[in-house]
PDB file of C-alpha atoms in Angstrom:
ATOM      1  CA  UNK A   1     -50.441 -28.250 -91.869  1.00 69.00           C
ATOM      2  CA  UNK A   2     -52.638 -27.175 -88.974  1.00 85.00           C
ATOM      3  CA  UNK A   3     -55.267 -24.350 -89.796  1.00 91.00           C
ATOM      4  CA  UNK A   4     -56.315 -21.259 -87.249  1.00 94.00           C
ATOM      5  CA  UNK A   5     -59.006 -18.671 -87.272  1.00 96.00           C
ATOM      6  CA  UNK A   6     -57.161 -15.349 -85.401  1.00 96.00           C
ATOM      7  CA  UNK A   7     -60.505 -13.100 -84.882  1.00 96.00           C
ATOM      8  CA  UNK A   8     -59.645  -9.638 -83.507  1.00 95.00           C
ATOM      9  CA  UNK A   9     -56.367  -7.745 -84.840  1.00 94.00           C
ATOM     10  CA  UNK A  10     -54.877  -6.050 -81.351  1.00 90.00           C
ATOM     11  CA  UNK A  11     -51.980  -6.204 -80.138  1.00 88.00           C
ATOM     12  CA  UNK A  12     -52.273  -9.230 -78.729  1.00 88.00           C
ATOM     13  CA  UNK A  13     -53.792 -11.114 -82.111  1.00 91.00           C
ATOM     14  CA  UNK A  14     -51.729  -9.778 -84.200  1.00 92.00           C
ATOM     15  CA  UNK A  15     -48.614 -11.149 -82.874  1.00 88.00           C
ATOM     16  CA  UNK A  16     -50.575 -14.622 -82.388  1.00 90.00           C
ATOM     17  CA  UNK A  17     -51.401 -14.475 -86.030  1.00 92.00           C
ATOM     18  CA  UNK A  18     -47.807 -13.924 -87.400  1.00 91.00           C
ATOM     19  CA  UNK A  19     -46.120 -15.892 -85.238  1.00 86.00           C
ATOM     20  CA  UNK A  20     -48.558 -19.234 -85.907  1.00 90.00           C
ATOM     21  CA  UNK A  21     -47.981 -18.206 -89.609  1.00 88.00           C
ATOM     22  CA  UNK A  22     -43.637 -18.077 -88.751  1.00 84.00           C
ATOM     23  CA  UNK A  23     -44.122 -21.845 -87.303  1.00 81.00           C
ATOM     24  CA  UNK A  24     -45.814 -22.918 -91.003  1.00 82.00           C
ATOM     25  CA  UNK A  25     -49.464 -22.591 -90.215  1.00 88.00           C
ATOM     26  CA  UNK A  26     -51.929 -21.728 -92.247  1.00 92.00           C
ATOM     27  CA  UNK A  27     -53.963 -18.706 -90.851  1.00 95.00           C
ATOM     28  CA  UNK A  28     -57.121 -16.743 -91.687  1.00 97.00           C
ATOM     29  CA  UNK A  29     -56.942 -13.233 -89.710  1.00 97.00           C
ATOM     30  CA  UNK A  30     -60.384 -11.527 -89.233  1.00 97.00           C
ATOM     31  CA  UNK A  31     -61.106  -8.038 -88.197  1.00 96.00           C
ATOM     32  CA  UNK A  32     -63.404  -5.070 -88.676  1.00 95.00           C
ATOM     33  CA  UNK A  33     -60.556  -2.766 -89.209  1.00 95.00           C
ATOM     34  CA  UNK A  34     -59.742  -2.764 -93.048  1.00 95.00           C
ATOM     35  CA  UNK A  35     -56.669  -0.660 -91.597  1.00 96.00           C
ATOM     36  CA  UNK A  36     -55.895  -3.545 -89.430  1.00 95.00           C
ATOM     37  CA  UNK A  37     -56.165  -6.279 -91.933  1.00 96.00           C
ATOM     38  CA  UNK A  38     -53.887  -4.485 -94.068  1.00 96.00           C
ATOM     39  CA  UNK A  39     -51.607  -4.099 -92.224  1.00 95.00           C
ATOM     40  CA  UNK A  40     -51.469  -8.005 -91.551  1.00 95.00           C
ATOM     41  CA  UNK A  41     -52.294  -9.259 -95.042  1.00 94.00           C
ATOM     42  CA  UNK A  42     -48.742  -9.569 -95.694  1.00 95.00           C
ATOM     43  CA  UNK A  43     -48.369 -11.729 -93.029  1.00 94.00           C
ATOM     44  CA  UNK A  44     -50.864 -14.550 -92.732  1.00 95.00           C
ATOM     45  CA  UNK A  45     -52.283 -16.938 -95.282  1.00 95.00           C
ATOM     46  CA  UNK A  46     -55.329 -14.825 -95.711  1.00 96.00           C
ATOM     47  CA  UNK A  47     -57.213 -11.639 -93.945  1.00 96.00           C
ATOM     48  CA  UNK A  48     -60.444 -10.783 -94.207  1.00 97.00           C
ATOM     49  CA  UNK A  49     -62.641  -7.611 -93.338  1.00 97.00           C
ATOM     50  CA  UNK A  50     -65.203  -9.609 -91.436  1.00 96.00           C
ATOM     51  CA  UNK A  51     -67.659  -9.400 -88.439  1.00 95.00           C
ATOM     52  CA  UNK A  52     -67.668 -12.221 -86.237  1.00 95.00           C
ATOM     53  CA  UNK A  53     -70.400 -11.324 -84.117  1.00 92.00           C
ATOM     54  CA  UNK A  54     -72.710 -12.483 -88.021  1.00 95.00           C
ATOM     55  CA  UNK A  55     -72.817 -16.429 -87.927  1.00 94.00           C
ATOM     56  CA  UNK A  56     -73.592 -16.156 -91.393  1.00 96.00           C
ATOM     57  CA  UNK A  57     -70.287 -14.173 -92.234  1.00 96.00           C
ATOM     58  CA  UNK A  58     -68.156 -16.888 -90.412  1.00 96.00           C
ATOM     59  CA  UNK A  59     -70.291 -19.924 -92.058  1.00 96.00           C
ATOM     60  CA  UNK A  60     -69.677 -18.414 -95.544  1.00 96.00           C
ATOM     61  CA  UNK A  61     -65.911 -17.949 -94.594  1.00 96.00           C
ATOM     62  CA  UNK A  62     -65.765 -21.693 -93.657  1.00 96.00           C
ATOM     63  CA  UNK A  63     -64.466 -21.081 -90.477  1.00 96.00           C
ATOM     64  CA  UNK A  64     -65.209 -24.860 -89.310  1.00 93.00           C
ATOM     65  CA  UNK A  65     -63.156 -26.649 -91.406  1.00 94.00           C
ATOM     66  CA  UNK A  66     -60.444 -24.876 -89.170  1.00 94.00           C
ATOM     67  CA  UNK A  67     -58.284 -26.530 -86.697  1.00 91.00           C
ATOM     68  CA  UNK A  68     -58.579 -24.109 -84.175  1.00 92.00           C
ATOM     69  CA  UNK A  69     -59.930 -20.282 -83.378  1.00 94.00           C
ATOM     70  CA  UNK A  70     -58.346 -18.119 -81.484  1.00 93.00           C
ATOM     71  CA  UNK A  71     -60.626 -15.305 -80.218  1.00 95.00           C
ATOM     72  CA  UNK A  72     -58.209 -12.194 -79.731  1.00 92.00           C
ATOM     73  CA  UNK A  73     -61.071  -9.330 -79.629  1.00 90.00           C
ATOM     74  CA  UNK A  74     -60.318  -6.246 -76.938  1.00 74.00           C
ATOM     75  CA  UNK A  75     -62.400  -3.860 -76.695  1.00 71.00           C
ATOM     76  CA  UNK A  76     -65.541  -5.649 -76.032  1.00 78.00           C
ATOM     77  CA  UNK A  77     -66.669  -8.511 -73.635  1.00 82.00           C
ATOM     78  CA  UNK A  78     -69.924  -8.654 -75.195  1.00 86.00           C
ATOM     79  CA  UNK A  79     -68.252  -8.943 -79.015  1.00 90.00           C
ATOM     80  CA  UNK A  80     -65.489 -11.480 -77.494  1.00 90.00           C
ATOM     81  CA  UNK A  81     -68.611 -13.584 -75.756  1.00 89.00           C
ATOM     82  CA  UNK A  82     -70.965 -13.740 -78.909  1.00 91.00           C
ATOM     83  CA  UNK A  83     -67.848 -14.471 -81.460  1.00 93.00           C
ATOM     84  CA  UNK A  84     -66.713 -17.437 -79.176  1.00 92.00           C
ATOM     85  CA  UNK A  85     -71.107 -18.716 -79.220  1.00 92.00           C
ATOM     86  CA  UNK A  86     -70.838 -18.315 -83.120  1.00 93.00           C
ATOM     87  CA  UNK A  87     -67.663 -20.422 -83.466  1.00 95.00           C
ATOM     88  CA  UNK A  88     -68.865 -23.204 -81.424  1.00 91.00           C
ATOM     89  CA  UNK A  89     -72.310 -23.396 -82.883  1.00 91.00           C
ATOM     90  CA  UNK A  90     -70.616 -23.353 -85.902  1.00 94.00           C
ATOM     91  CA  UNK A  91     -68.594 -26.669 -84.909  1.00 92.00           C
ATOM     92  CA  UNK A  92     -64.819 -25.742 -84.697  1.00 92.00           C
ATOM     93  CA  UNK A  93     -63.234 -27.895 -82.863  1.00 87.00           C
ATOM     94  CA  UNK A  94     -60.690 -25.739 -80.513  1.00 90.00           C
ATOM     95  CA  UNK A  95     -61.188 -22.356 -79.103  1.00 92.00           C
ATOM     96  CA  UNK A  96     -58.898 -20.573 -77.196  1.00 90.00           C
ATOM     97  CA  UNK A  97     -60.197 -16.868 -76.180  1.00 91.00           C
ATOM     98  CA  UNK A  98     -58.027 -14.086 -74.664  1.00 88.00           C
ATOM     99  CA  UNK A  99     -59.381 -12.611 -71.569  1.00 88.00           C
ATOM    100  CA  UNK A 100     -59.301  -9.397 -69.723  1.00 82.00           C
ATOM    101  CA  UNK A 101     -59.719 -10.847 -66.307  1.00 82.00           C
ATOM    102  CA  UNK A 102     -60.453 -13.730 -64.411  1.00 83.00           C
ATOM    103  CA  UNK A 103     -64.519 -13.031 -64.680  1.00 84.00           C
ATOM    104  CA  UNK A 104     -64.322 -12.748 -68.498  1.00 84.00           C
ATOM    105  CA  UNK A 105     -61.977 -16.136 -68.292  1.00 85.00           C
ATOM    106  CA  UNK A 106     -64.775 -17.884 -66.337  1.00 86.00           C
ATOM    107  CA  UNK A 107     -67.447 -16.648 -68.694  1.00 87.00           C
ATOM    108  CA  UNK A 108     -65.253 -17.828 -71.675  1.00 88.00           C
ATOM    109  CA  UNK A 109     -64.932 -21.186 -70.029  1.00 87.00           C
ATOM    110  CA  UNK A 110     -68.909 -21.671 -69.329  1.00 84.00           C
ATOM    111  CA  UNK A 111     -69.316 -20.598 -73.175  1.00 84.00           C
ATOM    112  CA  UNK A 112     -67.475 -23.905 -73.898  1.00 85.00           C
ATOM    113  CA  UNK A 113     -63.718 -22.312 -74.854  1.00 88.00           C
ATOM    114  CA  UNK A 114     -61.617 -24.931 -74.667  1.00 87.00           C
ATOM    115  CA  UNK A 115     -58.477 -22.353 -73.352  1.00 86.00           C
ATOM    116  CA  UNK A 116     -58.454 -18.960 -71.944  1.00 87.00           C
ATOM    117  CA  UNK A 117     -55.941 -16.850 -71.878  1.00 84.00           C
ATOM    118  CA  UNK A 118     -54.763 -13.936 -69.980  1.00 82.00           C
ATOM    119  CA  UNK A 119     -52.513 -11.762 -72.114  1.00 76.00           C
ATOM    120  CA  UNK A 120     -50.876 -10.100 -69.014  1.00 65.00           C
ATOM    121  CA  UNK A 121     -50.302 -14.102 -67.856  1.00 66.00           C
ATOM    122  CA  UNK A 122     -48.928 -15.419 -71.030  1.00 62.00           C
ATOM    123  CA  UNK A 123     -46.741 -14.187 -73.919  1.00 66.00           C
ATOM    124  CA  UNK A 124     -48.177 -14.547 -76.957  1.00 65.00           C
ATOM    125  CA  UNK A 125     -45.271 -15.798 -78.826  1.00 62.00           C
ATOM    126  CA  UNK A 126     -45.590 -18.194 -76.297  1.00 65.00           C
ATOM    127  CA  UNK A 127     -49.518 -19.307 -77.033  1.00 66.00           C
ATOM    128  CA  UNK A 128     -48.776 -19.264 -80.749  1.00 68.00           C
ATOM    129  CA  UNK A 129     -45.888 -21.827 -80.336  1.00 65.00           C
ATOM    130  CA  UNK A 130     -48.207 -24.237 -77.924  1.00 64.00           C
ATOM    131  CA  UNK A 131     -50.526 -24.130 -80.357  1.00 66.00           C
ATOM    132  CA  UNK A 132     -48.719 -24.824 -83.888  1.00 60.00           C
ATOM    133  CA  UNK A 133     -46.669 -28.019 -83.632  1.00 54.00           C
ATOM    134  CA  UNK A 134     -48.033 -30.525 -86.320  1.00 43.00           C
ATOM    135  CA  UNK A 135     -49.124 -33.662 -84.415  1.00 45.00           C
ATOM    136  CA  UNK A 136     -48.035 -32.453 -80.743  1.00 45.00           C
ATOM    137  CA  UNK A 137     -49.652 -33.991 -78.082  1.00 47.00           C
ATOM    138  CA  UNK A 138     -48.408 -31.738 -75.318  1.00 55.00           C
ATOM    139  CA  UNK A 139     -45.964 -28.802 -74.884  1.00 56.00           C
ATOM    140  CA  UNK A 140     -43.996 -28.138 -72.139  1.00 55.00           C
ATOM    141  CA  UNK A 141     -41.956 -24.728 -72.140  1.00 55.00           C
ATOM    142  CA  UNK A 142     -38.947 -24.784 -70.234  1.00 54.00           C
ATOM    143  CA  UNK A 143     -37.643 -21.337 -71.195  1.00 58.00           C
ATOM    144  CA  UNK A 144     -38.349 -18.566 -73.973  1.00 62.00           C
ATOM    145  CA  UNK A 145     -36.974 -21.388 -76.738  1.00 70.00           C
ATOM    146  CA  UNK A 146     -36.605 -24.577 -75.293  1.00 72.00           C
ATOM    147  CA  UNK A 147     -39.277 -27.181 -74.613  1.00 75.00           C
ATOM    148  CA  UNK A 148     -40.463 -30.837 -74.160  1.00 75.00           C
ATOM    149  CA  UNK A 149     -43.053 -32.381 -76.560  1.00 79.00           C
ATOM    150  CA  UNK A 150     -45.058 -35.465 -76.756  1.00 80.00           C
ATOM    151  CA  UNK A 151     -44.862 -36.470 -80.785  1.00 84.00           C
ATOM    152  CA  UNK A 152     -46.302 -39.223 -82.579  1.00 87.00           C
ATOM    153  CA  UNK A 153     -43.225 -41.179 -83.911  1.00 89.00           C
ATOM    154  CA  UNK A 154     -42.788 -40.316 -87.381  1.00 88.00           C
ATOM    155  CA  UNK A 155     -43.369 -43.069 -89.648  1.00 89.00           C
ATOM    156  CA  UNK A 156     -39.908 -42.850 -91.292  1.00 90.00           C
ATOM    157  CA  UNK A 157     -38.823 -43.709 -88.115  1.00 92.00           C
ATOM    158  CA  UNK A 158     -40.691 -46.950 -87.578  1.00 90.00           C
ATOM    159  CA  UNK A 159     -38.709 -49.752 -87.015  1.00 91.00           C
ATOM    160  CA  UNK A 160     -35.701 -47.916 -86.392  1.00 91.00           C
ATOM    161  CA  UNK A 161     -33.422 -47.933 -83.631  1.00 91.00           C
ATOM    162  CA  UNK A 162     -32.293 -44.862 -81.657  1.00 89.00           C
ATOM    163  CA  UNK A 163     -28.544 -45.933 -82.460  1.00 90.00           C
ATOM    164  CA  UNK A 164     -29.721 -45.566 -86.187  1.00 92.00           C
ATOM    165  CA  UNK A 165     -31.546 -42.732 -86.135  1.00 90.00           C
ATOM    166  CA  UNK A 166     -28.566 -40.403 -83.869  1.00 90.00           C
ATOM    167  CA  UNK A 167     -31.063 -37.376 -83.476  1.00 89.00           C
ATOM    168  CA  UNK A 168     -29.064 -36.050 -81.112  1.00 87.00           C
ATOM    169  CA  UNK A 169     -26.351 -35.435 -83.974  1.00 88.00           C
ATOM    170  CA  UNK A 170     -28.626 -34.726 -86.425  1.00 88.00           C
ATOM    171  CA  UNK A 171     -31.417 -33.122 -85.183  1.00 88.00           C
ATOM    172  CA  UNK A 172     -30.075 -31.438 -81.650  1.00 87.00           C
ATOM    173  CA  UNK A 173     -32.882 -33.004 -79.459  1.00 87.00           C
ATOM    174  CA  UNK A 174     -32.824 -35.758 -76.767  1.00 84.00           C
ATOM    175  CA  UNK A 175     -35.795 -38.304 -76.509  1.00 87.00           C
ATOM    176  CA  UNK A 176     -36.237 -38.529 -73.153  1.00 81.00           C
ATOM    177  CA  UNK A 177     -39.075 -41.692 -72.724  1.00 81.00           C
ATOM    178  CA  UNK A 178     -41.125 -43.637 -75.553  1.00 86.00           C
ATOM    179  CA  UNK A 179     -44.302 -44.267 -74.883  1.00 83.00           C
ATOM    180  CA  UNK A 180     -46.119 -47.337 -76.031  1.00 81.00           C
ATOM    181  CA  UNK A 181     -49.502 -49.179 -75.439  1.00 77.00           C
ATOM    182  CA  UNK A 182     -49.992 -47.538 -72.215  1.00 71.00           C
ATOM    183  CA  UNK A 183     -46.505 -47.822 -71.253  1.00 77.00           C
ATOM    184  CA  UNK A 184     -43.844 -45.401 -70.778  1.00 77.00           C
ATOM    185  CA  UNK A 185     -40.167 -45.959 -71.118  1.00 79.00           C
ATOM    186  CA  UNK A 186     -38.024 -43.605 -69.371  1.00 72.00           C
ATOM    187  CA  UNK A 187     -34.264 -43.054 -71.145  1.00 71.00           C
ATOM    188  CA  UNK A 188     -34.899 -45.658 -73.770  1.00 82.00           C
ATOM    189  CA  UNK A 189     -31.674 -47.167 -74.782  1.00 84.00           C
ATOM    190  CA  UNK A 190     -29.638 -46.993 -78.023  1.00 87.00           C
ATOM    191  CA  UNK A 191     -30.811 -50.484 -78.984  1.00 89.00           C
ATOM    192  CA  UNK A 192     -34.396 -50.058 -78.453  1.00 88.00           C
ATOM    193  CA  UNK A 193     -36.768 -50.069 -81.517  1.00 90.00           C
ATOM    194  CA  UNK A 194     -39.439 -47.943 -81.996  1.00 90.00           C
ATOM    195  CA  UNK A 195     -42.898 -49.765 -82.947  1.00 90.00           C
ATOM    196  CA  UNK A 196     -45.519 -47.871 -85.157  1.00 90.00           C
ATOM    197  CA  UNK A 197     -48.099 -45.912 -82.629  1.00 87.00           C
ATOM    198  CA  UNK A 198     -44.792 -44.621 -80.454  1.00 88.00           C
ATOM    199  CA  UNK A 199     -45.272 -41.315 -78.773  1.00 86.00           C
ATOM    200  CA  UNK A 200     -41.702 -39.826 -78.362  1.00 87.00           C
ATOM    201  CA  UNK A 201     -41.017 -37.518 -75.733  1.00 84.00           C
ATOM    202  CA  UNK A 202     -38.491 -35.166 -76.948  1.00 85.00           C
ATOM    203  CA  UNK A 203     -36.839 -32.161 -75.425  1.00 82.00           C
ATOM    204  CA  UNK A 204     -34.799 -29.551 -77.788  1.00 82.00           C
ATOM    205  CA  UNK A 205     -34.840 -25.782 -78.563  1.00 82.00           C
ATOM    206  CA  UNK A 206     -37.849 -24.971 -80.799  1.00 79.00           C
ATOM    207  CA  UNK A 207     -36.238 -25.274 -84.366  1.00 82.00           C
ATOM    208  CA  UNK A 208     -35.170 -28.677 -83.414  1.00 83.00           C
ATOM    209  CA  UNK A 209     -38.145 -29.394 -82.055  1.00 81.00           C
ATOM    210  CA  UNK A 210     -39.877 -28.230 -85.319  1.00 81.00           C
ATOM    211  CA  UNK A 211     -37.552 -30.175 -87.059  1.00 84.00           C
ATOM    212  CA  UNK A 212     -38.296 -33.215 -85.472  1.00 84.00           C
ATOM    213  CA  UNK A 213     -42.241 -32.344 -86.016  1.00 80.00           C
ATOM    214  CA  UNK A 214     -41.719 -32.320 -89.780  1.00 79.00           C
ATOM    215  CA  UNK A 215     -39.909 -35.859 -90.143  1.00 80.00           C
TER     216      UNK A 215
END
């Protein structure tokens, strides 16, 4: 199960929050607003009345044992810049950071934020779902719930042929290549075997793709 850190309750976070928590993630939502963690406690793994402009508050909250942080703050560039400095001093290892405009994304970026986003330029629904997928390599979005994904090949799959697996039938997704040692092959056939380290690339609509994630 991947792990997030939403700081900043908007609009914007809030809907990043729930929806990583809808795809199985576990999520720690932190805000100033007791009003606003309230009314997302229901929602998320855990929510916290916290400042993350203190280092020390997000240290004692354990924040880098996370997978990622998403920094959703909006009212303030100056909060948003000095929450993304305490989360990579503090050695998470991803940080994406919403944006106002293109000279807050820039500053973001110099910070050491490993993705900014513009919420006008990007659903949030949309972030959350690129974000979740246990052991996805890549994401591509094709429409509002369909998709292509690069997944490490299960391990109940090893050894397996695609004849003997049929997850088209059972899953609802097509595996489009495999790739393997460097090498990609495109429309692998029925017959081929899949060898332990496989990356699949698999399109589907996102419950088969999460389906195929959780094999």
């Amino acid at each position: 199960m991947k792990s997030y850190v939403v700081v900043g309750l908007g609009r914007f976070g809030t809907e990043v929050a729930r929806r990583l928590c809808e795809l199985g993630c576990e999520v720690l939502a932190i805000d100033t607003s007791s009003s606003l963690i309230q009314q997302v406690s229901n929602d998320v793994t855990q929510a916290v009345v916290a400042d993350a402009r203190d280092k020390e508050v997000l240290r004692a909250l354990g924040v880098k044992d996370f997978d990622c942080a998403v920094v959703a703050i909006g009212g303030s560039l100056a909060d948003s810049i000095l929450a993304t400095m305490n989360l990579k001093e503090l050695g998470v290892g991803h940080i994406v950071c919403k944006a106002h405009d293109e000279t807050h994304r820039q500053v973001l970026m110099k910070l050491g934020a490993d993705r900014v986003v513009i919420p006008e330029q990007e659903n949030a629904a949309r972030l959350a779902r690129s974000l979740s997928s246990f052991n996805v390599l890549d994401y591509i979005e094709l429409s509002e719930d369909y998709g292509i994904i690069d997944v490490p090949l299960p391990k109940c799959w090893e050894g397996k042929t695609l004849k003997e697996l049929n997850v088209r039938a059972k899953l609802g997704v097509n595996i489009l290549a495999v790739k393997q040692g460097g090498q990609i092959n495109v429309s692998p056939g029925a017959d081929d075997r899949l060898e332990a380290g496989s990356v699949l690339v698999v399109l589907g609509d996102t419950a088969a793709l999460k389906a195929v994630q959780k094999q």
